[in-house]
C-alpha cells in the first residue's frame, strides 16, 4: 500500500471539543490518510471538561503524529510538507480571527495559513453564538482568502436520536468538505421529502 497522505486536525478552545475528537476517530479508521493533530492549550482544558480526562491521551494515540501547539517549526508548518488539507474543529473566534488576519504566532494558526497559501482546503467549524459584526467580518475575511466556514449545525431533518448521532453527522460532513477521494465518512445525505409529490 502506498504511503498515507496527511490530514491536519486542529482543535481550539471553543466548546464542541467532542466534534474534533470524533473527526480524529473517523479519520484514524481510514487507511488512506494519517492524522496530524494540533491541540491548543485552551482545547486541552475543553477536551477534559467536555469529553473526559483521558480524551487528549486517547486522541494522541489515534493520531499519526501529535504536534505541540508551540512548535512553530514542525513539519506541517511548511508548505513543502505534503498534506491533503486541514479541519479546525471546533474553531474558536480567537483562532478564526488569527487565521483571517495572519497572526501566525502558534502552530495551529501557522498550519492553517499554510493550507491557504498552498491552495489546499481549510475547513473551519466556527463555534460561537450569537455573533457580533466583528465575528462576521472575520468569517468574511477568512472566506475571501480561501477558507470554508462550516459552523457545526445539526441536520435536524435527519431526525437524530441522540447527541452522538448529531456529532457523527457534523464530523462526517466536515470531513467530506475536504473533497478527497477515499474518505468514506458516513455522512447521511438528504434524499428528498417524504411528502414529495403528495
CSV table of C-alpha atoms in Angstrom, one decimal:
chain,number,residue,atom,x,y,z
A,1,UNK,CA,0.0,0.0,0.0
A,2,UNK,CA,1.3,3.5,-0.8
A,3,UNK,CA,2.2,5.9,2.0
A,4,UNK,CA,-0.8,7.5,3.7
A,5,UNK,CA,-1.4,11.2,3.0
A,6,UNK,CA,-1.7,13.6,5.9
A,7,UNK,CA,-4.7,15.4,7.1
A,8,UNK,CA,-4.3,18.0,9.8
A,9,UNK,CA,-6.9,18.3,12.6
A,10,UNK,CA,-6.7,21.3,14.8
A,11,UNK,CA,-8.7,21.5,18.0
A,12,UNK,CA,-9.0,25.0,19.5
A,13,UNK,CA,-10.6,26.1,22.8
A,14,UNK,CA,-14.2,26.7,21.8
A,15,UNK,CA,-17.0,24.5,23.2
A,16,UNK,CA,-17.6,21.5,21.0
A,17,UNK,CA,-14.4,19.5,21.5
A,18,UNK,CA,-16.3,16.2,21.0
A,19,UNK,CA,-16.7,17.1,17.3
A,20,UNK,CA,-12.9,17.5,16.9
A,21,UNK,CA,-12.4,14.2,18.8
A,22,UNK,CA,-14.9,12.4,16.5
A,23,UNK,CA,-13.2,13.7,13.4
A,24,UNK,CA,-9.9,12.3,14.6
A,25,UNK,CA,-11.6,8.9,15.3
A,26,UNK,CA,-13.2,8.7,11.9
A,27,UNK,CA,-10.0,9.7,10.1
A,28,UNK,CA,-7.9,7.3,12.1
A,29,UNK,CA,-10.1,4.5,10.8
A,30,UNK,CA,-9.3,5.4,7.2
A,31,UNK,CA,-6.2,3.5,5.8
A,32,UNK,CA,-5.5,6.2,3.1
A,33,UNK,CA,-4.9,9.1,5.4
A,34,UNK,CA,-2.8,9.9,8.5
A,35,UNK,CA,-4.0,12.4,11.1
A,36,UNK,CA,-1.6,15.2,12.2
A,37,UNK,CA,-3.1,16.6,15.5
A,38,UNK,CA,-2.6,20.1,16.9
A,39,UNK,CA,-4.4,21.0,20.1
A,40,UNK,CA,-4.4,24.4,21.7
A,41,UNK,CA,-3.8,24.8,25.4
A,42,UNK,CA,-7.4,26.0,25.8
A,43,UNK,CA,-8.6,23.0,23.9
A,44,UNK,CA,-6.8,20.7,26.3
A,45,UNK,CA,-9.0,22.0,29.1
A,46,UNK,CA,-12.1,21.9,27.0
A,47,UNK,CA,-11.4,18.3,26.0
A,48,UNK,CA,-11.1,17.3,29.6
A,49,UNK,CA,-14.3,19.2,30.6
A,50,UNK,CA,-16.5,18.0,27.7
A,51,UNK,CA,-15.1,14.7,26.6
A,52,UNK,CA,-13.2,13.2,29.6
A,53,UNK,CA,-9.9,13.3,31.5
A,54,UNK,CA,-8.3,10.8,29.1
A,55,UNK,CA,-9.6,12.3,25.9
A,56,UNK,CA,-6.3,14.0,24.9
A,57,UNK,CA,-4.2,10.9,25.5
A,58,UNK,CA,-6.7,8.8,23.5
A,59,UNK,CA,-6.6,11.3,20.5
A,60,UNK,CA,-2.8,11.4,20.7
A,61,UNK,CA,-2.7,7.6,20.5
A,62,UNK,CA,-5.0,7.6,17.4
A,63,UNK,CA,-3.1,10.3,15.6
A,64,UNK,CA,-0.3,9.5,13.2
A,65,UNK,CA,1.6,12.4,14.8
A,66,UNK,CA,0.8,14.8,17.6
A,67,UNK,CA,2.4,18.2,17.2
A,68,UNK,CA,2.9,20.7,20.1
A,69,UNK,CA,0.9,23.8,19.7
A,70,UNK,CA,4.0,25.9,20.4
A,71,UNK,CA,6.2,24.0,17.8
A,72,UNK,CA,6.2,26.6,15.1
A,73,UNK,CA,9.0,24.6,13.3
A,74,UNK,CA,7.0,21.4,13.0
A,75,UNK,CA,6.9,19.6,9.6
A,76,UNK,CA,3.3,20.7,8.9
A,77,UNK,CA,4.3,24.4,9.3
A,78,UNK,CA,5.9,24.2,5.9
A,79,UNK,CA,4.1,24.3,2.6
A,80,UNK,CA,6.7,21.8,1.3
A,81,UNK,CA,5.3,19.1,3.6
A,82,UNK,CA,2.5,17.3,1.7
A,83,UNK,CA,-0.9,17.1,3.3
A,84,UNK,CA,-4.3,16.9,1.9
A,85,UNK,CA,-6.0,19.7,3.9
A,86,UNK,CA,-7.0,20.7,7.4
A,87,UNK,CA,-10.0,20.9,9.6
A,88,UNK,CA,-10.2,23.1,12.7
A,89,UNK,CA,-13.0,21.7,14.9
A,90,UNK,CA,-14.1,23.5,16.9
A,91,UNK,CA,-12.7,26.8,15.7
A,92,UNK,CA,-12.8,29.5,18.3
A,93,UNK,CA,-13.3,33.1,17.4
A,94,UNK,CA,-9.7,33.8,18.6
A,95,UNK,CA,-8.4,31.2,16.2
A,96,UNK,CA,-10.7,32.3,13.4
A,97,UNK,CA,-9.5,35.9,13.8
A,98,UNK,CA,-5.9,34.9,13.9
A,99,UNK,CA,-6.3,32.9,10.7
A,100,UNK,CA,-8.3,35.6,8.9
A,101,UNK,CA,-5.6,38.3,9.6
A,102,UNK,CA,-2.4,36.3,9.5
A,103,UNK,CA,-1.5,36.4,13.2
A,104,UNK,CA,0.8,33.4,12.9
A,105,UNK,CA,2.1,33.0,16.5
A,106,UNK,CA,1.3,29.3,17.1
A,107,UNK,CA,1.4,26.1,15.1
A,108,UNK,CA,-2.4,25.8,14.7
A,109,UNK,CA,-2.7,29.2,13.0
A,110,UNK,CA,0.5,28.8,11.1
A,111,UNK,CA,-0.6,25.5,9.7
A,112,UNK,CA,-4.0,26.9,8.7
A,113,UNK,CA,-2.2,29.7,6.9
A,114,UNK,CA,-0.1,27.2,5.0
A,115,UNK,CA,-3.2,25.5,3.7
A,116,UNK,CA,-4.5,28.8,2.4
A,117,UNK,CA,-1.2,29.8,0.7
A,118,UNK,CA,-0.8,26.4,-0.9
A,119,UNK,CA,-4.5,26.5,-2.1
A,120,UNK,CA,-5.5,23.4,0.0
A,121,UNK,CA,-8.8,23.1,1.7
A,122,UNK,CA,-9.2,24.6,5.1
A,123,UNK,CA,-12.5,23.8,6.9
A,124,UNK,CA,-13.3,25.9,10.0
A,125,UNK,CA,-16.1,24.8,12.3
A,126,UNK,CA,-16.6,28.1,13.9
A,127,UNK,CA,-18.3,27.7,17.2
A,128,UNK,CA,-19.9,30.8,18.7
A,129,UNK,CA,-23.4,32.2,19.2
A,130,UNK,CA,-24.7,34.9,19.0
A,131,UNK,CA,-22.4,36.6,16.6
A,132,UNK,CA,-21.5,40.3,16.5
A,133,UNK,CA,-20.3,42.2,13.5
A,134,UNK,CA,-16.6,41.6,14.3
A,135,UNK,CA,-17.2,37.8,14.2
A,136,UNK,CA,-19.0,38.1,10.9
A,137,UNK,CA,-16.2,40.2,9.4
A,138,UNK,CA,-13.6,37.7,10.5
A,139,UNK,CA,-15.7,34.9,8.8
A,140,UNK,CA,-15.9,37.1,5.6
A,141,UNK,CA,-12.2,37.7,5.6
A,142,UNK,CA,-11.4,34.0,6.1
A,143,UNK,CA,-13.8,33.1,3.3
A,144,UNK,CA,-12.2,35.7,1.0
A,145,UNK,CA,-8.8,34.2,1.4
A,146,UNK,CA,-10.0,30.7,0.8
A,147,UNK,CA,-11.2,29.1,4.0
A,148,UNK,CA,-14.5,27.1,4.2
A,149,UNK,CA,-16.6,28.3,7.1
A,150,UNK,CA,-18.8,25.4,8.3
A,151,UNK,CA,-20.5,26.2,11.7
A,152,UNK,CA,-21.4,22.9,13.4
A,153,UNK,CA,-25.1,22.9,12.6
A,154,UNK,CA,-27.1,19.7,13.4
A,155,UNK,CA,-29.1,18.2,10.5
A,156,UNK,CA,-32.4,18.1,12.2
A,157,UNK,CA,-34.1,16.9,9.1
A,158,UNK,CA,-32.3,13.6,9.6
A,159,UNK,CA,-34.1,13.2,12.9
A,160,UNK,CA,-31.0,12.4,15.0
A,161,UNK,CA,-31.9,10.3,18.1
A,162,UNK,CA,-29.0,11.3,20.3
A,163,UNK,CA,-26.3,13.9,20.7
A,164,UNK,CA,-23.8,11.2,19.5
A,165,UNK,CA,-25.7,11.0,16.2
A,166,UNK,CA,-25.6,14.8,15.8
A,167,UNK,CA,-21.8,14.8,16.4
A,168,UNK,CA,-21.3,12.0,14.0
A,169,UNK,CA,-23.2,13.8,11.2
A,170,UNK,CA,-21.3,17.1,11.8
A,171,UNK,CA,-18.0,15.4,11.9
A,172,UNK,CA,-18.6,13.4,8.8
A,173,UNK,CA,-19.9,16.5,6.9
A,174,UNK,CA,-16.7,18.4,7.9
A,175,UNK,CA,-14.5,15.5,6.6
A,176,UNK,CA,-16.5,15.4,3.3
A,177,UNK,CA,-15.9,19.1,2.8
A,178,UNK,CA,-12.2,18.3,2.2
A,179,UNK,CA,-13.3,16.9,-1.1
A,180,UNK,CA,-10.9,14.0,-1.1
A,181,UNK,CA,-11.1,10.5,-2.6
A,182,UNK,CA,-11.3,7.5,-0.3
A,183,UNK,CA,-12.8,9.5,2.5
A,184,UNK,CA,-15.7,7.3,3.4
A,185,UNK,CA,-17.1,9.2,6.4
A,186,UNK,CA,-20.7,8.0,7.0
A,187,UNK,CA,-22.4,11.3,6.3
A,188,UNK,CA,-26.1,10.8,5.7
A,189,UNK,CA,-27.4,12.8,2.7
A,190,UNK,CA,-30.8,14.4,2.2
A,191,UNK,CA,-32.8,12.2,-0.2
A,192,UNK,CA,-35.9,14.4,-0.6
A,193,UNK,CA,-39.0,15.0,1.4
A,194,UNK,CA,-41.2,12.0,2.4
A,195,UNK,CA,-44.0,14.3,1.3
A,196,UNK,CA,-42.6,15.0,-2.1
A,197,UNK,CA,-45.1,14.6,-4.9
A,198,UNK,CA,-48.0,14.4,-2.4
